[in-house]
Tab-separated table of C-alpha atoms and ligand atoms in Angstrom:
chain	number	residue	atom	x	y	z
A	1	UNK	CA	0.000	0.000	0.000
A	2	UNK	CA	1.836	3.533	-1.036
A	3	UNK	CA	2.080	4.893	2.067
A	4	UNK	CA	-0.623	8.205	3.187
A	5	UNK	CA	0.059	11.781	1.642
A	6	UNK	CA	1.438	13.871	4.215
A	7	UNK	CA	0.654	17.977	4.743
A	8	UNK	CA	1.603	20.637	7.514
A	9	UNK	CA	-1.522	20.894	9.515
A	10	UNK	CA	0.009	24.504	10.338
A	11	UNK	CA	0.188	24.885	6.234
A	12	UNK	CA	-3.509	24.873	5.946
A	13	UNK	CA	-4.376	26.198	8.777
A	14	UNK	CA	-2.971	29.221	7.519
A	15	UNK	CA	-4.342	28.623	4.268
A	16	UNK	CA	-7.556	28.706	5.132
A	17	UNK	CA	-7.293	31.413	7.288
A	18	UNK	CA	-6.474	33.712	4.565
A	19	UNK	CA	-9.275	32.617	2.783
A	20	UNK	CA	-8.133	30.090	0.190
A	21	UNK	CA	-9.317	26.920	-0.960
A	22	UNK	CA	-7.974	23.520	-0.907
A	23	UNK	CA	-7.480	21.181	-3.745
A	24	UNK	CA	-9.142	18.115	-2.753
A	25	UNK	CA	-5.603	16.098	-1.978
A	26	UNK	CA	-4.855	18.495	0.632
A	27	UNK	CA	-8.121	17.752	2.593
A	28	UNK	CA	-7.753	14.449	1.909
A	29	UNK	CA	-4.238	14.332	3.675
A	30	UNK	CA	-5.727	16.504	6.477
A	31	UNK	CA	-8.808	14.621	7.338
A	32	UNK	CA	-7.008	11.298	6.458
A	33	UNK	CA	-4.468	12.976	9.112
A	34	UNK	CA	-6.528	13.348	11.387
A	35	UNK	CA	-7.901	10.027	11.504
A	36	UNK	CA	-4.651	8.308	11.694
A	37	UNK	CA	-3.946	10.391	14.481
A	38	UNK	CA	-1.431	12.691	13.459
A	39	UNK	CA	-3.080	15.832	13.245
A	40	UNK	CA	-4.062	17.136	16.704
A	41	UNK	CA	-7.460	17.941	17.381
A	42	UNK	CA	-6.416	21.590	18.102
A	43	UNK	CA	-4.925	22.061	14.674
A	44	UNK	CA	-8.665	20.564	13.523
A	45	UNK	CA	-10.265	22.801	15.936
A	46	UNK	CA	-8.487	26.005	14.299
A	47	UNK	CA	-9.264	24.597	10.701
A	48	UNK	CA	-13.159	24.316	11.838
A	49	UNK	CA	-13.337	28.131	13.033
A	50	UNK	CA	-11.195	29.416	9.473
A	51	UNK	CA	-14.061	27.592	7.889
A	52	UNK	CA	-16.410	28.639	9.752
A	53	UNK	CA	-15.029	32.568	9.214
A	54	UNK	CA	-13.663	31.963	5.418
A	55	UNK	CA	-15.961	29.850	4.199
A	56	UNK	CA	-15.608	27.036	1.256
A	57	UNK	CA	-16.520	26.773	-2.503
A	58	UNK	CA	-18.698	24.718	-4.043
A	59	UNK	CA	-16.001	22.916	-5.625
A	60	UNK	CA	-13.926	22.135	-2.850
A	61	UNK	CA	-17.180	21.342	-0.003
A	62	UNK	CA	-17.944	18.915	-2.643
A	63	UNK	CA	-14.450	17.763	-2.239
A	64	UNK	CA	-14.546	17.905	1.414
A	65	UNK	CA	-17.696	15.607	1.099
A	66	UNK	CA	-15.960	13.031	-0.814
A	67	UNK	CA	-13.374	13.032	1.194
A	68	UNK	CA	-15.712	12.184	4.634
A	69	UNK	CA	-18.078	9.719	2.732
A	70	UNK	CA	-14.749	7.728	1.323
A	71	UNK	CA	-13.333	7.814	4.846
A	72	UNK	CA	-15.195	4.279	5.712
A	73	UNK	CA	-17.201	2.256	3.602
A	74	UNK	CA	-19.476	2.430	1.180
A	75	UNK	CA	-22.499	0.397	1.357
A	76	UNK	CA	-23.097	-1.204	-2.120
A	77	UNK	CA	-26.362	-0.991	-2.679
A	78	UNK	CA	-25.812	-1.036	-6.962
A	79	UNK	CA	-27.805	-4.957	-6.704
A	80	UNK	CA	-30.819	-3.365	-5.589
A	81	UNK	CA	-34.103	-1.559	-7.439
A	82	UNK	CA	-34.264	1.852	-7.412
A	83	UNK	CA	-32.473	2.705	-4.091
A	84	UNK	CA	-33.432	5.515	-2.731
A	85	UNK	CA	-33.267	7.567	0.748
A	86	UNK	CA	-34.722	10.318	2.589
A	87	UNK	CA	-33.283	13.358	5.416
A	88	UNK	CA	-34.593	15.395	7.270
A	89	UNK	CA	-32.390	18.753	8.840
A	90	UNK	CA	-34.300	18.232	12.429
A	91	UNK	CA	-38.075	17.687	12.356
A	92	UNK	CA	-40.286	17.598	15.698
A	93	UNK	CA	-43.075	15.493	15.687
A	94	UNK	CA	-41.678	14.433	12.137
A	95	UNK	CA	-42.681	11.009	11.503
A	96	UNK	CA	-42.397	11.224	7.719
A	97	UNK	CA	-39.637	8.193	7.694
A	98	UNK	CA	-42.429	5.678	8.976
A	99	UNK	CA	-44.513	6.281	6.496
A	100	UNK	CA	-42.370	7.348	3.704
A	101	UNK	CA	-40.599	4.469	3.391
A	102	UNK	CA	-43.470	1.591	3.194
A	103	UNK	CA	-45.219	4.040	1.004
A	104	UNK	CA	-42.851	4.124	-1.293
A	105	UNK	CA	-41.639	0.498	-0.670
A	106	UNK	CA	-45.061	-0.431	-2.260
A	107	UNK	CA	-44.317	1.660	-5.429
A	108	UNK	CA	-41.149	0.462	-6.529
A	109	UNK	CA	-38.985	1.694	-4.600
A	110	UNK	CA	-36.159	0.196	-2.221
A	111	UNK	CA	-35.244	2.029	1.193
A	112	UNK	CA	-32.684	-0.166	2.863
A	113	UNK	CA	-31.010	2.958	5.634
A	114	UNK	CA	-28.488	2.614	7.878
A	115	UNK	CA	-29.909	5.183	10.773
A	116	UNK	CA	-28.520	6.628	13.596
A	117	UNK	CA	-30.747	7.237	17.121
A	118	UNK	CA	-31.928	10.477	18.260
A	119	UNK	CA	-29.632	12.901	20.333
A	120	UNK	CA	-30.794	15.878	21.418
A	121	UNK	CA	-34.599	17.230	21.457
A	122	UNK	CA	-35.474	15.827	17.895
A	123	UNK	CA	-36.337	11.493	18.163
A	124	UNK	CA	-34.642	9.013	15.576
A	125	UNK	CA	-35.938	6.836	14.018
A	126	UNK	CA	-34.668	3.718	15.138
A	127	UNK	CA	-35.927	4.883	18.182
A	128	UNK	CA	-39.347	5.342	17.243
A	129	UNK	CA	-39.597	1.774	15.688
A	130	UNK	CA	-37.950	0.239	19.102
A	131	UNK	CA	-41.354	1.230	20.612
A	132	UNK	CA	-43.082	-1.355	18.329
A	133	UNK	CA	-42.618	-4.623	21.043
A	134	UNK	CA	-40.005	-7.202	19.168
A	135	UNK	CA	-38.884	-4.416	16.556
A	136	UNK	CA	-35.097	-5.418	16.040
A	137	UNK	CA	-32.362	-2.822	14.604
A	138	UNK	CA	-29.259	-4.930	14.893
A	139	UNK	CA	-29.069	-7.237	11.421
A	140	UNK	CA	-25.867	-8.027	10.162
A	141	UNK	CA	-24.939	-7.120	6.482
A	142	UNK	CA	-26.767	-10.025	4.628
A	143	UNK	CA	-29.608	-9.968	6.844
A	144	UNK	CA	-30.197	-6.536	5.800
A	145	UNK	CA	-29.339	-7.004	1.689
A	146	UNK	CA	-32.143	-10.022	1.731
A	147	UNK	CA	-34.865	-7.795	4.008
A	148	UNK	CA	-33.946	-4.598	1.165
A	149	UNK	CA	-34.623	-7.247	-1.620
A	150	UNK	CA	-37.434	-9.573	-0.206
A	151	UNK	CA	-39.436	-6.549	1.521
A	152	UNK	CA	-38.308	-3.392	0.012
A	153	UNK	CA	-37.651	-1.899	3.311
A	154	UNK	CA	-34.926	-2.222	5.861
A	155	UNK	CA	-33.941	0.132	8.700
A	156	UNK	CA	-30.793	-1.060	10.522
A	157	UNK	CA	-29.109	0.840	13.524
A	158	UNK	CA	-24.894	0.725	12.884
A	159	UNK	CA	-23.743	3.553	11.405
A	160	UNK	CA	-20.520	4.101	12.795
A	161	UNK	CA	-18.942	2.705	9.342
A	162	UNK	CA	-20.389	5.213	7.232
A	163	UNK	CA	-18.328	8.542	6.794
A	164	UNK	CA	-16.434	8.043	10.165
A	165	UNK	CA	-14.670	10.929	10.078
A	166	UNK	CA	-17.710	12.754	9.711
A	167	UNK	CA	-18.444	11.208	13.499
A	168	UNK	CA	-15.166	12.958	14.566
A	169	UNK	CA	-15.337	16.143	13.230
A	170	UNK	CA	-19.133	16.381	14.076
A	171	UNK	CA	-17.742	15.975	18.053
A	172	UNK	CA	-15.259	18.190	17.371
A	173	UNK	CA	-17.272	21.303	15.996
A	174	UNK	CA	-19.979	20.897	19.045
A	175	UNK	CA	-17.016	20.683	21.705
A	176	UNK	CA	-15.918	24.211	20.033
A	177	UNK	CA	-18.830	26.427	18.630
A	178	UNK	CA	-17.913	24.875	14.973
A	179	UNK	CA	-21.197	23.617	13.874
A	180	UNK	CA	-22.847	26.215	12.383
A	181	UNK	CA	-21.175	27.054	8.774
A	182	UNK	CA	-23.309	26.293	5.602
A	183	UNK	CA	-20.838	23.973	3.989
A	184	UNK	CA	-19.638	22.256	6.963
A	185	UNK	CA	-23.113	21.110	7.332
A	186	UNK	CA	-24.044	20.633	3.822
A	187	UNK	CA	-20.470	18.189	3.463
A	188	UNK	CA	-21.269	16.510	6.959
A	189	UNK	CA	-25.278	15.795	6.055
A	190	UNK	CA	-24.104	14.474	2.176
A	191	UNK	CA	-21.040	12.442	3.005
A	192	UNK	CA	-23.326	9.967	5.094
A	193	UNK	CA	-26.004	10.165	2.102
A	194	UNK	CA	-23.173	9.536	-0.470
A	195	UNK	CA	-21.823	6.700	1.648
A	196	UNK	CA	-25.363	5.277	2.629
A	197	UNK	CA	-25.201	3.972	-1.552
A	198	UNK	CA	-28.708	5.138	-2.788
A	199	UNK	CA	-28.895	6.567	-5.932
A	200	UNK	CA	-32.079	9.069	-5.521
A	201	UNK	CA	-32.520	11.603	-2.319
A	202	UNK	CA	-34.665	13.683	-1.283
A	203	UNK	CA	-33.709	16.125	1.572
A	204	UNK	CA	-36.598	17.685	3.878
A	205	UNK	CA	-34.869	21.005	4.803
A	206	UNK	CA	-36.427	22.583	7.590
A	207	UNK	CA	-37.239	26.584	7.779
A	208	UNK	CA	-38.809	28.359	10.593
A	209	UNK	CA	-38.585	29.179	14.040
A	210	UNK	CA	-38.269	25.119	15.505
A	211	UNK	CA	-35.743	24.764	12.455
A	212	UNK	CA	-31.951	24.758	12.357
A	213	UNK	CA	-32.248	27.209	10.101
A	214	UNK	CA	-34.528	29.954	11.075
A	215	UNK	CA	-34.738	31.707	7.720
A	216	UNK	CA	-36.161	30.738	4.304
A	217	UNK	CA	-32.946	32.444	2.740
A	218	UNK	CA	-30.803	30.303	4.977
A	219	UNK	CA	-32.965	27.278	4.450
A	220	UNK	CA	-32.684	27.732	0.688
A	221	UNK	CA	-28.733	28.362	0.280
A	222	UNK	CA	-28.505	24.918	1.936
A	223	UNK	CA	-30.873	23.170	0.313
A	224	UNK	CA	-28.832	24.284	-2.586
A	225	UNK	CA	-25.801	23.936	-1.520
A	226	UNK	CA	-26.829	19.952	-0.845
A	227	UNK	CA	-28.476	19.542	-4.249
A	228	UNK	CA	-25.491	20.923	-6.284
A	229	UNK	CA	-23.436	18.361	-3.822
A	230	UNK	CA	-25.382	15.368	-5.266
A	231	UNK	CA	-25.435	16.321	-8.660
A	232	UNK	CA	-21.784	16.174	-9.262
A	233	UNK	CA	-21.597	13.144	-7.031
A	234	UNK	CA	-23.793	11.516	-9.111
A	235	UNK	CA	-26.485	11.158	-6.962
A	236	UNK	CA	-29.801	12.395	-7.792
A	237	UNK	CA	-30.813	14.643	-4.933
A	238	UNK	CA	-34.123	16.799	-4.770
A	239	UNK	CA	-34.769	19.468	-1.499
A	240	UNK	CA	-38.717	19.935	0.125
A	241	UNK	CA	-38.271	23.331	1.858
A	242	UNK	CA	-40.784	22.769	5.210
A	243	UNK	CA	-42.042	24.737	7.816
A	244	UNK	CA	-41.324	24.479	10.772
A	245	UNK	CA	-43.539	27.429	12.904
A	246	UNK	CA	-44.867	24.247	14.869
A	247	UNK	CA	-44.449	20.564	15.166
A	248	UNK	CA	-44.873	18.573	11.630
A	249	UNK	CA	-47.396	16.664	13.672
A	250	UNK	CA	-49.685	16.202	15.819
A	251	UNK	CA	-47.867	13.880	18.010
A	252	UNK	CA	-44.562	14.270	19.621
A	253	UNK	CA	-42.808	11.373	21.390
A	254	UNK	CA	-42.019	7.565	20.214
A	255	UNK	CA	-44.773	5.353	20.385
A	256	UNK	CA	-47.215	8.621	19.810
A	257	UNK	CA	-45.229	9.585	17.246
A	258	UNK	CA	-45.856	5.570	15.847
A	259	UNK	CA	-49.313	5.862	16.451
A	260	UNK	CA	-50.040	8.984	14.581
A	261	UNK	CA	-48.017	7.318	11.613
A	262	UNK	CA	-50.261	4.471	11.309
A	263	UNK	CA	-53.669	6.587	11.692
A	264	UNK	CA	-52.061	7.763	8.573
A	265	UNK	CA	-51.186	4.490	7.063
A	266	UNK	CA	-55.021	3.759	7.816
A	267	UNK	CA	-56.053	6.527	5.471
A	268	UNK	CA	-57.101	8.521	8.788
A	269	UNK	CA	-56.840	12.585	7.433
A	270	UNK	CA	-55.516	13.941	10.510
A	271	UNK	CA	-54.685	17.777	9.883
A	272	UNK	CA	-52.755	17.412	6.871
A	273	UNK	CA	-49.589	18.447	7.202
A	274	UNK	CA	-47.564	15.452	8.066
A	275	UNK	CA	-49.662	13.633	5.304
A	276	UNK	CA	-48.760	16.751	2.531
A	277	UNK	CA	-44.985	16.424	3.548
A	278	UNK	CA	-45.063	13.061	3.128
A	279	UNK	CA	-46.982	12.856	-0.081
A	280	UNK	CA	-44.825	15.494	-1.619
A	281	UNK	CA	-41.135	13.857	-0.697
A	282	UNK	CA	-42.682	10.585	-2.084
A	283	UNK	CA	-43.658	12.066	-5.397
A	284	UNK	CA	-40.177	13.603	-6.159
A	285	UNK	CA	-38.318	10.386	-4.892
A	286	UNK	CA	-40.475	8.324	-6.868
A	287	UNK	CA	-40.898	10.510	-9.885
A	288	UNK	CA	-36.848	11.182	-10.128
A	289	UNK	CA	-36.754	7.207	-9.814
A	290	UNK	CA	-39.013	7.359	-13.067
A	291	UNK	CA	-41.734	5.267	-10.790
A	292	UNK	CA	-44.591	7.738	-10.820
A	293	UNK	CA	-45.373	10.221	-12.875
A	294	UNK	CA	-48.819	11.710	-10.769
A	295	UNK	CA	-49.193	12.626	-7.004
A	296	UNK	CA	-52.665	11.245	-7.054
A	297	UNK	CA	-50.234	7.486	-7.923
A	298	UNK	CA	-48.560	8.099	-4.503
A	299	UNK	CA	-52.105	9.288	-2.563
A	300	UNK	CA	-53.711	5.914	-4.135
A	301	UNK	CA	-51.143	4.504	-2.055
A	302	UNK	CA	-51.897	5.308	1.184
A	303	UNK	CA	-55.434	5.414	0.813
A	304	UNK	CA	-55.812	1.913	-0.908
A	305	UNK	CA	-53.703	0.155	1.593
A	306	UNK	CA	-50.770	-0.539	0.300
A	307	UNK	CA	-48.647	1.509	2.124
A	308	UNK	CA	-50.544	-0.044	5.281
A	309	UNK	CA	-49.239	-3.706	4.200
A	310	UNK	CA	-45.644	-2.993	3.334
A	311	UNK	CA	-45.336	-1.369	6.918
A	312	UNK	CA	-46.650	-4.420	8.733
A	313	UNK	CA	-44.415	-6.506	6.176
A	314	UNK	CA	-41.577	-4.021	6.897
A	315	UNK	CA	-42.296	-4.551	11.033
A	316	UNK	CA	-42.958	-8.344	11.024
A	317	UNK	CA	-39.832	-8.729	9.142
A	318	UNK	CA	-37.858	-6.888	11.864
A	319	UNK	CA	-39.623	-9.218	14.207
A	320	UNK	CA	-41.759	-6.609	15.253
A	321	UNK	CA	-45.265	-7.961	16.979
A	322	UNK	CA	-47.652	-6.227	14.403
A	323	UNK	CA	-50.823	-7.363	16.695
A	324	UNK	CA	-49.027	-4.882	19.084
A	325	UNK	CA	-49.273	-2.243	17.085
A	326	UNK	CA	-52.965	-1.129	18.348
A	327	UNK	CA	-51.427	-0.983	22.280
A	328	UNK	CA	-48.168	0.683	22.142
A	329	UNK	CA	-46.772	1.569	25.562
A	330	UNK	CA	-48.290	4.735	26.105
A	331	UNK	CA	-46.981	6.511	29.533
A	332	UNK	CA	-50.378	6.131	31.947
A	333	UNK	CA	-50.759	9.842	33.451
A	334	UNK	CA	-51.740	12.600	31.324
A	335	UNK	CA	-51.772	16.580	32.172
A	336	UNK	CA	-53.094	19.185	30.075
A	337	UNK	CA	-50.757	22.323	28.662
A	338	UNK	CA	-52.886	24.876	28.912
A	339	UNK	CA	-53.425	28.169	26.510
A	340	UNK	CA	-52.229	30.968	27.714
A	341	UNK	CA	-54.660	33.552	26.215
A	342	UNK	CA	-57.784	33.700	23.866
A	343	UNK	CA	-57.830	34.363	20.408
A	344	UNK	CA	-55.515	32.539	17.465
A	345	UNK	CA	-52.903	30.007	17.941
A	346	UNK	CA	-49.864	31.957	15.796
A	347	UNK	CA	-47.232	29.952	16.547
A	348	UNK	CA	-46.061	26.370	18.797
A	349	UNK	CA	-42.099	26.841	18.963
A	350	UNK	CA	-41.651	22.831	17.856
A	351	UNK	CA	-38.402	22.953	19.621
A	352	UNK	CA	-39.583	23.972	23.054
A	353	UNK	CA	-42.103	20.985	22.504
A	354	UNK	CA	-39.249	18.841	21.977
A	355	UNK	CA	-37.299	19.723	24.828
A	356	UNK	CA	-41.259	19.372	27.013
A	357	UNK	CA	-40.497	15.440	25.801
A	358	UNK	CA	-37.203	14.866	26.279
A	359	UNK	CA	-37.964	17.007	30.489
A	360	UNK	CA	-40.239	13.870	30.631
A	361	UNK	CA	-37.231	11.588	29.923
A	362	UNK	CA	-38.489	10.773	25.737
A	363	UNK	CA	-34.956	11.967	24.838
A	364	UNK	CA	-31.361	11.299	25.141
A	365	UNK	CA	-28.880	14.246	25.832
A	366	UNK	CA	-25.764	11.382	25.834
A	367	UNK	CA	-25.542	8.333	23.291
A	368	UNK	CA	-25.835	5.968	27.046
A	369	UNK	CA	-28.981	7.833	27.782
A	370	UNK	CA	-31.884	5.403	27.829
A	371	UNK	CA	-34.940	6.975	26.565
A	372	UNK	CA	-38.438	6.605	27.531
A	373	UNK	CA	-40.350	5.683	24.699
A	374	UNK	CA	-44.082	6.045	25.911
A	375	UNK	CA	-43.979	9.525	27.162
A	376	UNK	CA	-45.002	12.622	24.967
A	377	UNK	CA	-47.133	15.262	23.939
A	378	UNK	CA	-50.528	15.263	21.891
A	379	UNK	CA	-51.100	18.959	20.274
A	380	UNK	CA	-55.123	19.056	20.235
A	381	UNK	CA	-54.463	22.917	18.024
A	382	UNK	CA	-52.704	24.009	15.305
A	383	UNK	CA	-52.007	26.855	13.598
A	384	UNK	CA	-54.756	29.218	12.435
A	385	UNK	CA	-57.141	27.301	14.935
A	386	UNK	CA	-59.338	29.721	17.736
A	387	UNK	CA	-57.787	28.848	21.301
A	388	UNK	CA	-59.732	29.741	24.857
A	389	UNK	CA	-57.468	31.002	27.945
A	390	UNK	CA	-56.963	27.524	30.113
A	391	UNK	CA	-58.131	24.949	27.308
A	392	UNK	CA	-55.259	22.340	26.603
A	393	UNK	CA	-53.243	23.029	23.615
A	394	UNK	CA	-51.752	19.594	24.527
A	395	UNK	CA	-52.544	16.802	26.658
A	396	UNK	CA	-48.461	15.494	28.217
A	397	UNK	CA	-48.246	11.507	28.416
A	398	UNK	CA	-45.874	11.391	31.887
A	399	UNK	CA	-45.289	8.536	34.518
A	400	UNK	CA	-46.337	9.827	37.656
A	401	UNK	CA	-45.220	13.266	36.992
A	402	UNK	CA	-41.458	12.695	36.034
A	403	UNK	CA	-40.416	15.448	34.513
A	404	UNK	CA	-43.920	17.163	34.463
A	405	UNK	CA	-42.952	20.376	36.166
A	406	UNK	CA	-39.757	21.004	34.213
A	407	UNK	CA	-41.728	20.174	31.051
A	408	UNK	CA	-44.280	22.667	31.800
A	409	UNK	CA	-41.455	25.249	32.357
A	410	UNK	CA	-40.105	24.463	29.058
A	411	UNK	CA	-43.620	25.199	27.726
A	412	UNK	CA	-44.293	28.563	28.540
A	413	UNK	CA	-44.314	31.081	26.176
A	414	UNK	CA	-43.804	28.462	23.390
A	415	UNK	CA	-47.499	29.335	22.429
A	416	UNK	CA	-47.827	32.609	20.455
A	417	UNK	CA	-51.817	33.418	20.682
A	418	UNK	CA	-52.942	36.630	18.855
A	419	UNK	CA	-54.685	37.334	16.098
A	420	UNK	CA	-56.320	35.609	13.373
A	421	UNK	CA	-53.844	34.673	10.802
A	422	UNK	CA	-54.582	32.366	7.421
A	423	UNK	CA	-52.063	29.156	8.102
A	424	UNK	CA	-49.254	29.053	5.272
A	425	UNK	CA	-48.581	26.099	3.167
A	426	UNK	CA	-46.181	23.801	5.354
A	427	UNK	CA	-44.288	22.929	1.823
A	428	UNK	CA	-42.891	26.275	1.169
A	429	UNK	CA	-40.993	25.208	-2.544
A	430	UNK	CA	-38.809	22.229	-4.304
A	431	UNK	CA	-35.613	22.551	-5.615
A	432	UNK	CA	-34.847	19.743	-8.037
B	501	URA	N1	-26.706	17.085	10.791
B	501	URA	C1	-25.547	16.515	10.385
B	501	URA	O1	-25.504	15.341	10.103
B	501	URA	N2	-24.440	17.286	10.285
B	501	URA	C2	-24.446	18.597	10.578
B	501	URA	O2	-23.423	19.222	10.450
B	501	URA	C3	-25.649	19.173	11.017
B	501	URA	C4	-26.760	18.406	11.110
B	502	CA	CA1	-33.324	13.079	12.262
């Protein structure tokens, strides 16, 4: 084996700090490096904040990308149908995976994802399916190619392969005020789609107050920035720009979150906007796979039944108990969030909700966290909708009032009641 490329750290360092861009072999022999162990995670640290300051091309975050997705291995997923995968930048009460993936399972389409669990105040999705009793996420590698053939849809838990030093930068920029810079998270989000091996994405990129990014401008340059990533990667990559002004969902939490997913599996209407962000990133998966060419195709879907039986396929075949599925471990005790004023519901801050769930112990804040599953929040208004002083806005799933008080105190003021306001779309454009 010729032996690694070698660089200065100091050398670019100082190269990015007076603004210039690397060729792609110098990142390579940086991040390489840094894996190996011979640059020191200061010298990284003082790379992240030029970056953060000087910014990067297009040409060379694309590089950087490459250079994080081909820092592990790639899953091969070339002996499969129409591969295709789906992120999200952060969603509360965003259940879209669940339902997503059988939906478009049942139209063509293959979704065999390597997933990580939830950290922080938004749930993963491993996590969510764990609250299904018997649901497995551990299957070694040809357990999970036959599950992607036989059933379309696989959703596996290790991760740690794909774009590993990704996983050490990623530590690195939240230990030092590093992680917001558009094309450190553009390379860090694409590297893991690149090395994940499906050939079609579609990214849900978040805008609003709840988001990452709190502006549509911001929310659009990296939506961008991700799309142009894909394209001369080779991967065809589409962006749903979402709001965010309150949770995607009615239901926040794991097993709520599953049970809200199959009311829409069932056909059930809900409010719509969990069911319109779903519908929509199906279409332009499924229509850049050359699988649909109608959104009324991907509707038929879920309201024949289709999508309905690939999930319960997709579950049993994880060894998930789908009789279970109608009495999911719902925490017992329930206390209403009340509204703190008359007139129009403006606003739900989706984050403060989150954080509400994790106070009652649905979150992890460190990977050895356990996480209760059952607990929650059900959001009985949405946007647009007339509120009364005092009536529940929520009802809070808690076991025996764990967490209840802190919850509450994460709460208030996350309500904005004024008034009247006509909702906005929750799909606010596509980029293709
Ligand atoms: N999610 C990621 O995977 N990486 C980032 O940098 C930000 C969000
Ligand atoms: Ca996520």
């Amino acid at each position: 084996m010729p032996s690694p490329t070698r660089v200065n750290p100091v050398d670019v360092i100082l190269a990015k700090r007076r603004g210039e861009a690397h060729p792609q072999h110098q990142l390579e022999a940086f991040i390489g490096g840094y894996q190996r162990g011979e640059v020191a995670d200061y010298q990284v640290a003082a790379w992240l904040m030029a970056v953060v300051w000087r910014g990067m091309s297009d040409v060379e975050t694309a590089a950087l990308t490459q250079v994080l997705a081909d820092s592990g291995e790639r899953l091969d997923l070339s002996e499969l149908p129409h591969c295709v995968d789906k992120h999200s930048t952060g969603g509360v009460g965003d259940t879209t995976t669940l339902v997503l993936a059988p939906l478009v399972a049942a139209l063509g389409a293959t979704v065999a994802k390597l997933s990580g669990r939830g950290l922080g105040h938004s749930g993963g999705t491993i996590d969510k399916l764990e609250s299904i009793p018997g649901f497995g996420a551990t299957l070694d590698r040809d357990a999970f190619l036959r599950q992607a053939r036989e059933v379309g849809v696989v959703v596996s838990g290790q991760s740690a392969d794909l774009a590993p030093a990704d996983g050490l930068l990623y530590a690195l920029r939240d230990a030092t005020g590093t992680v917001e810079s558009l094309p450190l998270i553009a390379s860090s989000i694409m590297s893991k789609k690149l090395a994940g091996g499906a050939k079609h994405l579609v990214l849900d990129v978040k805008t609003g107050s709840g988001a990452f990014m709190k502006r549509d401008a911001e929310a659009r340059a990296l939506a961008r920035a991700m799309v142009g990533i894909g394209r001369q990667a080779g991967l065809a990559v589409r962006a749903v720009l979402s709001r965010m002004d309150q949770p995607l969902g009615r239901a926040v939490g794991h097993a709520l979150e599953v049970r809200e997913a199959l009311a829409l599996l069932r056909g059930e209407a809900l409010d719509g906007h969990l069911r319109e962000v779903v519908v929509v990133l199906a279409f332009e998966l499924l229509e850049s796979a050359g699988l649909v060419t109608s959104r009324s195709q991907v509707e038929a879907a879920l309201d024949d039944g289709r999508a309905l039986e690939r999930f319960e396929r997709w579950v049993a075949a994880q060894g998930g108990d789908v009789g279970a599925l109608a009495r999911l471990d719902v925490a017992p005790d329930e206390a209403a969030w009340p509204a703190p004023a008359s007139g129009t519901l403006r606003r739900v801050d989706a984050e403060r909700v989150g954080i509400a769930v994790a106070r009652l112990g649905g979150a992890r804040e460190h990977k050895s966290d356990t996480v209760d599953l059952g607990v929650g929040a059900v959001l009985h208004a949405r946007v647009g909708d007339e509120v009364r002083a005092g009536e529940p806005l929520a009802t809070l799933y808690h076991r025996g009032g764990r967490g209840l008080e802190a919850a509450l105190a994460a709460l208030t003021g996350a309500a904005e009641v004024g008034t009247a306001l006509t909702p906005p779309a929750v799909v606010v454009d596509v980029l293709r």
